[in-house]
Amino acid sequence: MTHRLNDRVIWLVGRVALRAQKVIGEQLDGVPQRKQHYGILASLVDRGPAVQAQLAGRLQIDRSDLVTFLDELEAAGYVERQTDPDDRRRKIVAATPAGVAVLERLDTLVHAADDDLLAPLSTKDRDTLVRLLDRLLPDEDR
Amino acid sequence: MTHRLNDRVIWLVGRVALRAQKVIGEQLDGVPQRKQHYGILASLVDRGPAVQAQLAGRLQIDRSDLVTFLDELEAAGYVERQTDPDDRRRKIVAATPAGVAVLERLDTLVHAADDDLLAPLSTKDRDTLVRLLDRLLPDEDR
DNA sequence: CCTATTTCAGTGTTACTGAGATCG
DNA sequence: CCGATCTCAGTATCACTGAAATAG
């Protein structure tokens, strides 16, 4: 009870996320891609192509915002949108080879940002933190 | 390397913070106070009165935004601003008895939100998570 | 006709920036 | 005159809302 704020995860995680945002912002400074571009490419590469609505659900990005991010990635040649032959309302999104390449460059930066953020923790503690945070996400997001 | 996004704390913590924000939003629905009001009151009560700039630093709230939140809390009678007699540029902010009371009501809601967010974790794991997250914050924020 | 999907425009929220006012 | 503090107005970022367009 002495330090309420340090005992409330709701508060703590917001603070840490704010700091994380700054750190990743520094790493991506001057790079035309952002956190969300990284997330989209990573999801497409690691988990395969997806229909936009699925992809939005997977990443918990608003379907509306996803349109914009995909527009940007498509314009840069990093993803492709193809109409689903089985249901022409849908568009299947996939990463291009150039997208895979840029993802790997971005991942280096994101990894560096992680190292920065996690500097106070040992390797073991980092793993524990990842595992615990992961369990807080709804199943469909994993 | 199979699931990049689940291994990057920068990404994970953003997702969790987003979920946390929703959960606390639900708990505070209909309550005129917000997360930041809670944070301010908790800091003032648990760590004592402070000059605005210090308080902003402690909470990592922008000094500019703090003005607005304090205006609201002061109008409601939950905090008082007094000019520092030693330096009349400064204003010392303190919680009033009414502020202490409302903090305790808010804390119940925040605690409930935490329980909701942390539902998948055991008590022990929750403690571990709090401890790890806390270590990621710069010293001056604790 | 109704539903699902993508897209677009507008809104709300939250944090930040820069400059003015006051005071030491 | 300089620097610190608080305040105010405007900007930027990011997520959300609601509806149009297209198609099953």
mmCIF file with all atom_site columns, N, CA, C and O in Angstrom, chain B residues 1-36:
data_model
loop_
_atom_site.group_PDB
_atom_site.id
_atom_site.type_symbol
_atom_site.label_atom_id
_atom_site.label_alt_id
_atom_site.label_comp_id
_atom_site.label_asym_id
_atom_site.label_entity_id
_atom_site.label_seq_id
_atom_site.pdbx_PDB_ins_code
_atom_site.Cartn_x
_atom_site.Cartn_y
_atom_site.Cartn_z
_atom_site.occupancy
_atom_site.B_iso_or_equiv
_atom_site.pdbx_formal_charge
_atom_site.auth_seq_id
_atom_site.auth_comp_id
_atom_site.auth_asym_id
_atom_site.auth_atom_id
_atom_site.pdbx_PDB_model_num
ATOM 1   N N  . MET B 1 1  ? 12.263  -18.155 -34.217 1.00 0.00 ? 1  MET B N  1
ATOM 2   C CA . MET B 1 1  ? 11.999  -17.326 -35.407 1.00 0.00 ? 1  MET B CA 1
ATOM 3   C C  . MET B 1 1  ? 10.627  -17.628 -36.004 1.00 0.00 ? 1  MET B C  1
ATOM 4   O O  . MET B 1 1  ? 10.175  -16.984 -36.926 1.00 0.00 ? 1  MET B O  1
ATOM 5   N N  . THR B 1 2  ? 9.970   -18.653 -35.426 1.00 0.00 ? 2  THR B N  1
ATOM 6   C CA . THR B 1 2  ? 8.673   -18.979 -36.019 1.00 0.00 ? 2  THR B CA 1
ATOM 7   C C  . THR B 1 2  ? 7.647   -17.865 -35.841 1.00 0.00 ? 2  THR B C  1
ATOM 8   O O  . THR B 1 2  ? 6.892   -17.573 -36.758 1.00 0.00 ? 2  THR B O  1
ATOM 9   N N  . HIS B 1 3  ? 7.659   -17.236 -34.642 1.00 0.00 ? 3  HIS B N  1
ATOM 10  C CA . HIS B 1 3  ? 6.663   -16.201 -34.389 1.00 0.00 ? 3  HIS B CA 1
ATOM 11  C C  . HIS B 1 3  ? 7.327   -14.969 -33.812 1.00 0.00 ? 3  HIS B C  1
ATOM 12  O O  . HIS B 1 3  ? 7.303   -14.731 -32.614 1.00 0.00 ? 3  HIS B O  1
ATOM 13  N N  . ARG B 1 4  ? 7.855   -14.192 -34.717 1.00 0.00 ? 4  ARG B N  1
ATOM 14  C CA . ARG B 1 4  ? 8.612   -13.002 -34.343 1.00 0.00 ? 4  ARG B CA 1
ATOM 15  C C  . ARG B 1 4  ? 7.877   -12.117 -33.334 1.00 0.00 ? 4  ARG B C  1
ATOM 16  O O  . ARG B 1 4  ? 8.434   -11.710 -32.331 1.00 0.00 ? 4  ARG B O  1
ATOM 17  N N  . LEU B 1 5  ? 6.613   -11.858 -33.612 1.00 0.00 ? 5  LEU B N  1
ATOM 18  C CA . LEU B 1 5  ? 5.892   -10.873 -32.802 1.00 0.00 ? 5  LEU B CA 1
ATOM 19  C C  . LEU B 1 5  ? 5.771   -11.304 -31.350 1.00 0.00 ? 5  LEU B C  1
ATOM 20  O O  . LEU B 1 5  ? 5.701   -10.462 -30.461 1.00 0.00 ? 5  LEU B O  1
ATOM 21  N N  . ASN B 1 6  ? 5.718   -12.609 -31.110 1.00 0.00 ? 6  ASN B N  1
ATOM 22  C CA . ASN B 1 6  ? 5.582   -13.058 -29.734 1.00 0.00 ? 6  ASN B CA 1
ATOM 23  C C  . ASN B 1 6  ? 6.893   -13.007 -28.967 1.00 0.00 ? 6  ASN B C  1
ATOM 24  O O  . ASN B 1 6  ? 6.921   -13.247 -27.774 1.00 0.00 ? 6  ASN B O  1
ATOM 25  N N  . ASP B 1 7  ? 7.967   -12.709 -29.650 1.00 0.00 ? 7  ASP B N  1
ATOM 26  C CA . ASP B 1 7  ? 9.265   -12.640 -28.988 1.00 0.00 ? 7  ASP B CA 1
ATOM 27  C C  . ASP B 1 7  ? 9.756   -11.213 -28.804 1.00 0.00 ? 7  ASP B C  1
ATOM 28  O O  . ASP B 1 7  ? 10.825  -10.997 -28.253 1.00 0.00 ? 7  ASP B O  1
ATOM 29  N N  . ARG B 1 8  ? 9.007   -10.261 -29.276 1.00 0.00 ? 8  ARG B N  1
ATOM 30  C CA . ARG B 1 8  ? 9.477   -8.883  -29.200 1.00 0.00 ? 8  ARG B CA 1
ATOM 31  C C  . ARG B 1 8  ? 8.676   -8.142  -28.137 1.00 0.00 ? 8  ARG B C  1
ATOM 32  O O  . ARG B 1 8  ? 7.491   -7.878  -28.301 1.00 0.00 ? 8  ARG B O  1
ATOM 33  N N  . VAL B 1 9  ? 9.355   -7.800  -27.072 1.00 0.00 ? 9  VAL B N  1
ATOM 34  C CA . VAL B 1 9  ? 8.679   -7.157  -25.947 1.00 0.00 ? 9  VAL B CA 1
ATOM 35  C C  . VAL B 1 9  ? 8.078   -5.824  -26.368 1.00 0.00 ? 9  VAL B C  1
ATOM 36  O O  . VAL B 1 9  ? 6.993   -5.440  -25.944 1.00 0.00 ? 9  VAL B O  1
ATOM 37  N N  . ILE B 1 10 ? 8.807   -5.113  -27.224 1.00 0.00 ? 10 ILE B N  1
ATOM 38  C CA . ILE B 1 10 ? 8.322   -3.832  -27.706 1.00 0.00 ? 10 ILE B CA 1
ATOM 39  C C  . ILE B 1 10 ? 6.916   -3.973  -28.287 1.00 0.00 ? 10 ILE B C  1
ATOM 40  O O  . ILE B 1 10 ? 6.059   -3.131  -28.078 1.00 0.00 ? 10 ILE B O  1
ATOM 41  N N  . TRP B 1 11 ? 6.729   -5.036  -29.008 1.00 0.00 ? 11 TRP B N  1
ATOM 42  C CA . TRP B 1 11 ? 5.427   -5.265  -29.621 1.00 0.00 ? 11 TRP B CA 1
ATOM 43  C C  . TRP B 1 11 ? 4.416   -5.776  -28.598 1.00 0.00 ? 11 TRP B C  1
ATOM 44  O O  . TRP B 1 11 ? 3.302   -5.280  -28.464 1.00 0.00 ? 11 TRP B O  1
ATOM 45  N N  . LEU B 1 12 ? 4.834   -6.780  -27.838 1.00 0.00 ? 12 LEU B N  1
ATOM 46  C CA . LEU B 1 12 ? 3.962   -7.409  -26.850 1.00 0.00 ? 12 LEU B CA 1
ATOM 47  C C  . LEU B 1 12 ? 3.410   -6.400  -25.852 1.00 0.00 ? 12 LEU B C  1
ATOM 48  O O  . LEU B 1 12 ? 2.217   -6.385  -25.552 1.00 0.00 ? 12 LEU B O  1
ATOM 49  N N  . VAL B 1 13 ? 4.286   -5.559  -25.361 1.00 0.00 ? 13 VAL B N  1
ATOM 50  C CA . VAL B 1 13 ? 3.880   -4.655  -24.299 1.00 0.00 ? 13 VAL B CA 1
ATOM 51  C C  . VAL B 1 13 ? 2.885   -3.614  -24.839 1.00 0.00 ? 13 VAL B C  1
ATOM 52  O O  . VAL B 1 13 ? 1.991   -3.173  -24.121 1.00 0.00 ? 13 VAL B O  1
ATOM 53  N N  . GLY B 1 14 ? 3.037   -3.282  -26.093 1.00 0.00 ? 14 GLY B N  1
ATOM 54  C CA . GLY B 1 14 ? 2.070   -2.378  -26.712 1.00 0.00 ? 14 GLY B CA 1
ATOM 55  C C  . GLY B 1 14 ? 0.692   -3.010  -26.790 1.00 0.00 ? 14 GLY B C  1
ATOM 56  O O  . GLY B 1 14 ? -0.316  -2.363  -26.498 1.00 0.00 ? 14 GLY B O  1
ATOM 57  N N  . ARG B 1 15 ? 0.669   -4.271  -27.151 1.00 0.00 ? 15 ARG B N  1
ATOM 58  C CA . ARG B 1 15 ? -0.592  -4.997  -27.240 1.00 0.00 ? 15 ARG B CA 1
ATOM 59  C C  . ARG B 1 15 ? -1.252  -5.113  -25.872 1.00 0.00 ? 15 ARG B C  1
ATOM 60  O O  . ARG B 1 15 ? -2.449  -4.886  -25.708 1.00 0.00 ? 15 ARG B O  1
ATOM 61  N N  . VAL B 1 16 ? -0.447  -5.463  -24.889 1.00 0.00 ? 16 VAL B N  1
ATOM 62  C CA . VAL B 1 16 ? -0.980  -5.622  -23.543 1.00 0.00 ? 16 VAL B CA 1
ATOM 63  C C  . VAL B 1 16 ? -1.478  -4.287  -23.004 1.00 0.00 ? 16 VAL B C  1
ATOM 64  O O  . VAL B 1 16 ? -2.532  -4.212  -22.372 1.00 0.00 ? 16 VAL B O  1
ATOM 65  N N  . ALA B 1 17 ? -0.736  -3.225  -23.301 1.00 0.00 ? 17 ALA B N  1
ATOM 66  C CA . ALA B 1 17 ? -1.150  -1.904  -22.827 1.00 0.00 ? 17 ALA B CA 1
ATOM 67  C C  . ALA B 1 17 ? -2.478  -1.496  -23.457 1.00 0.00 ? 17 ALA B C  1
ATOM 68  O O  . ALA B 1 17 ? -3.325  -0.878  -22.810 1.00 0.00 ? 17 ALA B O  1
ATOM 69  N N  . LEU B 1 18 ? -2.653  -1.863  -24.705 1.00 0.00 ? 18 LEU B N  1
ATOM 70  C CA . LEU B 1 18 ? -3.902  -1.550  -25.390 1.00 0.00 ? 18 LEU B CA 1
ATOM 71  C C  . LEU B 1 18 ? -5.064  -2.265  -24.711 1.00 0.00 ? 18 LEU B C  1
ATOM 72  O O  . LEU B 1 18 ? -6.119  -1.684  -24.454 1.00 0.00 ? 18 LEU B O  1
ATOM 73  N N  . ARG B 1 19 ? -4.828  -3.515  -24.395 1.00 0.00 ? 19 ARG B N  1
ATOM 74  C CA . ARG B 1 19 ? -5.857  -4.295  -23.709 1.00 0.00 ? 19 ARG B CA 1
ATOM 75  C C  . ARG B 1 19 ? -6.112  -3.721  -22.319 1.00 0.00 ? 19 ARG B C  1
ATOM 76  O O  . ARG B 1 19 ? -7.250  -3.596  -21.878 1.00 0.00 ? 19 ARG B O  1
ATOM 77  N N  . ALA B 1 20 ? -5.051  -3.344  -21.640 1.00 0.00 ? 20 ALA B N  1
ATOM 78  C CA . ALA B 1 20 ? -5.177  -2.754  -20.310 1.00 0.00 ? 20 ALA B CA 1
ATOM 79  C C  . ALA B 1 20 ? -6.025  -1.492  -20.358 1.00 0.00 ? 20 ALA B C  1
ATOM 80  O O  . ALA B 1 20 ? -6.860  -1.243  -19.492 1.00 0.00 ? 20 ALA B O  1
ATOM 81  N N  . GLN B 1 21 ? -5.797  -0.716  -21.392 1.00 0.00 ? 21 GLN B N  1
ATOM 82  C CA . GLN B 1 21 ? -6.534  0.535   -21.535 1.00 0.00 ? 21 GLN B CA 1
ATOM 83  C C  . GLN B 1 21 ? -8.028  0.292   -21.687 1.00 0.00 ? 21 GLN B C  1
ATOM 84  O O  . GLN B 1 21 ? -8.854  1.002   -21.120 1.00 0.00 ? 21 GLN B O  1
ATOM 85  N N  . LYS B 1 22 ? -8.359  -0.764  -22.418 1.00 0.00 ? 22 LYS B N  1
ATOM 86  C CA . LYS B 1 22 ? -9.770  -1.100  -22.596 1.00 0.00 ? 22 LYS B CA 1
ATOM 87  C C  . LYS B 1 22 ? -10.382 -1.543  -21.278 1.00 0.00 ? 22 LYS B C  1
ATOM 88  O O  . LYS B 1 22 ? -11.476 -1.122  -20.913 1.00 0.00 ? 22 LYS B O  1
ATOM 89  N N  . VAL B 1 23 ? -9.655  -2.398  -20.577 1.00 0.00 ? 23 VAL B N  1
ATOM 90  C CA . VAL B 1 23 ? -10.161 -2.934  -19.321 1.00 0.00 ? 23 VAL B CA 1
ATOM 91  C C  . VAL B 1 23 ? -10.387 -1.821  -18.301 1.00 0.00 ? 23 VAL B C  1
ATOM 92  O O  . VAL B 1 23 ? -11.441 -1.750  -17.659 1.00 0.00 ? 23 VAL B O  1
ATOM 93  N N  . ILE B 1 24 ? -9.424  -0.934  -18.172 1.00 0.00 ? 24 ILE B N  1
ATOM 94  C CA . ILE B 1 24 ? -9.585  0.157   -17.207 1.00 0.00 ? 24 ILE B CA 1
ATOM 95  C C  . ILE B 1 24 ? -10.679 1.115   -17.667 1.00 0.00 ? 24 ILE B C  1
ATOM 96  O O  . ILE B 1 24 ? -11.431 1.654   -16.851 1.00 0.00 ? 24 ILE B O  1
ATOM 97  N N  . GLY B 1 25 ? -10.789 1.267   -18.964 1.00 0.00 ? 25 GLY B N  1
ATOM 98  C CA . GLY B 1 25 ? -11.869 2.102   -19.493 1.00 0.00 ? 25 GLY B CA 1
ATOM 99  C C  . GLY B 1 25 ? -13.240 1.578   -19.108 1.00 0.00 ? 25 GLY B C  1
ATOM 100 O O  . GLY B 1 25 ? -14.123 2.351   -18.738 1.00 0.00 ? 25 GLY B O  1
ATOM 101 N N  . GLU B 1 26 ? -13.388 0.265   -19.163 1.00 0.00 ? 26 GLU B N  1
ATOM 102 C CA . GLU B 1 26 ? -14.664 -0.339  -18.774 1.00 0.00 ? 26 GLU B CA 1
ATOM 103 C C  . GLU B 1 26 ? -14.927 -0.113  -17.292 1.00 0.00 ? 26 GLU B C  1
ATOM 104 O O  . GLU B 1 26 ? -16.039 0.221   -16.891 1.00 0.00 ? 26 GLU B O  1
ATOM 105 N N  . GLN B 1 27 ? -13.913 -0.295  -16.485 1.00 0.00 ? 27 GLN B N  1
ATOM 106 C CA . GLN B 1 27 ? -14.081 -0.125  -15.048 1.00 0.00 ? 27 GLN B CA 1
ATOM 107 C C  . GLN B 1 27 ? -14.429 1.321   -14.692 1.00 0.00 ? 27 GLN B C  1
ATOM 108 O O  . GLN B 1 27 ? -15.223 1.570   -13.790 1.00 0.00 ? 27 GLN B O  1
ATOM 109 N N  . LEU B 1 28 ? -13.840 2.246   -15.395 1.00 0.00 ? 28 LEU B N  1
ATOM 110 C CA . LEU B 1 28 ? -14.057 3.662   -15.058 1.00 0.00 ? 28 LEU B CA 1
ATOM 111 C C  . LEU B 1 28 ? -15.220 4.265   -15.834 1.00 0.00 ? 28 LEU B C  1
ATOM 112 O O  . LEU B 1 28 ? -15.454 5.469   -15.769 1.00 0.00 ? 28 LEU B O  1
ATOM 113 N N  . ASP B 1 29 ? -15.927 3.418   -16.560 1.00 0.00 ? 29 ASP B N  1
ATOM 114 C CA . ASP B 1 29 ? -17.051 3.933   -17.341 1.00 0.00 ? 29 ASP B CA 1
ATOM 115 C C  . ASP B 1 29 ? -18.101 4.536   -16.412 1.00 0.00 ? 29 ASP B C  1
ATOM 116 O O  . ASP B 1 29 ? -18.527 3.917   -15.447 1.00 0.00 ? 29 ASP B O  1
ATOM 117 N N  . GLY B 1 30 ? -18.490 5.754   -16.685 1.00 0.00 ? 30 GLY B N  1
ATOM 118 C CA . GLY B 1 30 ? -19.480 6.412   -15.849 1.00 0.00 ? 30 GLY B CA 1
ATOM 119 C C  . GLY B 1 30 ? -18.869 7.170   -14.688 1.00 0.00 ? 30 GLY B C  1
ATOM 120 O O  . GLY B 1 30 ? -19.528 7.961   -14.031 1.00 0.00 ? 30 GLY B O  1
ATOM 121 N N  . VAL B 1 31 ? -17.588 6.915   -14.419 1.00 0.00 ? 31 VAL B N  1
ATOM 122 C CA . VAL B 1 31 ? -16.892 7.646   -13.364 1.00 0.00 ? 31 VAL B CA 1
ATOM 123 C C  . VAL B 1 31 ? -16.243 8.875   -14.004 1.00 0.00 ? 31 VAL B C  1
ATOM 124 O O  . VAL B 1 31 ? -15.632 8.760   -15.064 1.00 0.00 ? 31 VAL B O  1
ATOM 125 N N  . PRO B 1 32 ? -16.400 10.030  -13.369 1.00 0.00 ? 32 PRO B N  1
ATOM 126 C CA . PRO B 1 32 ? -15.850 11.240  -13.986 1.00 0.00 ? 32 PRO B CA 1
ATOM 127 C C  . PRO B 1 32 ? -14.309 11.263  -13.983 1.00 0.00 ? 32 PRO B C  1
ATOM 128 O O  . PRO B 1 32 ? -13.713 12.011  -14.737 1.00 0.00 ? 32 PRO B O  1
ATOM 129 N N  . GLN B 1 33 ? -13.692 10.422  -13.149 1.00 0.00 ? 33 GLN B N  1
ATOM 130 C CA . GLN B 1 33 ? -12.231 10.433  -13.107 1.00 0.00 ? 33 GLN B CA 1
ATOM 131 C C  . GLN B 1 33 ? -11.652 9.441   -14.099 1.00 0.00 ? 33 GLN B C  1
ATOM 132 O O  . GLN B 1 33 ? -12.278 8.463   -14.474 1.00 0.00 ? 33 GLN B O  1
ATOM 133 N N  . ARG B 1 34 ? -10.426 9.694   -14.487 1.00 0.00 ? 34 ARG B N  1
ATOM 134 C CA . ARG B 1 34 ? -9.743  8.827   -15.437 1.00 0.00 ? 34 ARG B CA 1
ATOM 135 C C  . ARG B 1 34 ? -8.473  8.252   -14.841 1.00 0.00 ? 34 ARG B C  1
ATOM 136 O O  . ARG B 1 34 ? -8.077  8.576   -13.734 1.00 0.00 ? 34 ARG B O  1
ATOM 137 N N  . LYS B 1 35 ? -7.828  7.445   -15.683 1.00 0.00 ? 35 LYS B N  1
ATOM 138 C CA . LYS B 1 35 ? -6.570  6.803   -15.297 1.00 0.00 ? 35 LYS B CA 1
ATOM 139 C C  . LYS B 1 35 ? -5.594  7.848   -14.751 1.00 0.00 ? 35 LYS B C  1
ATOM 140 O O  . LYS B 1 35 ? -4.954  7.646   -13.728 1.00 0.00 ? 35 LYS B O  1
ATOM 141 N N  . GLN B 1 36 ? -5.484  8.962   -15.437 1.00 0.00 ? 36 GLN B N  1
ATOM 142 C CA . GLN B 1 36 ? -4.506  9.955   -15.016 1.00 0.00 ? 36 GLN B CA 1
ATOM 143 C C  . GLN B 1 36 ? -4.876  10.591  -13.690 1.00 0.00 ? 36 GLN B C  1
ATOM 144 O O  . GLN B 1 36 ? -3.989  10.903  -12.889 1.00 0.00 ? 36 GLN B O  1
#
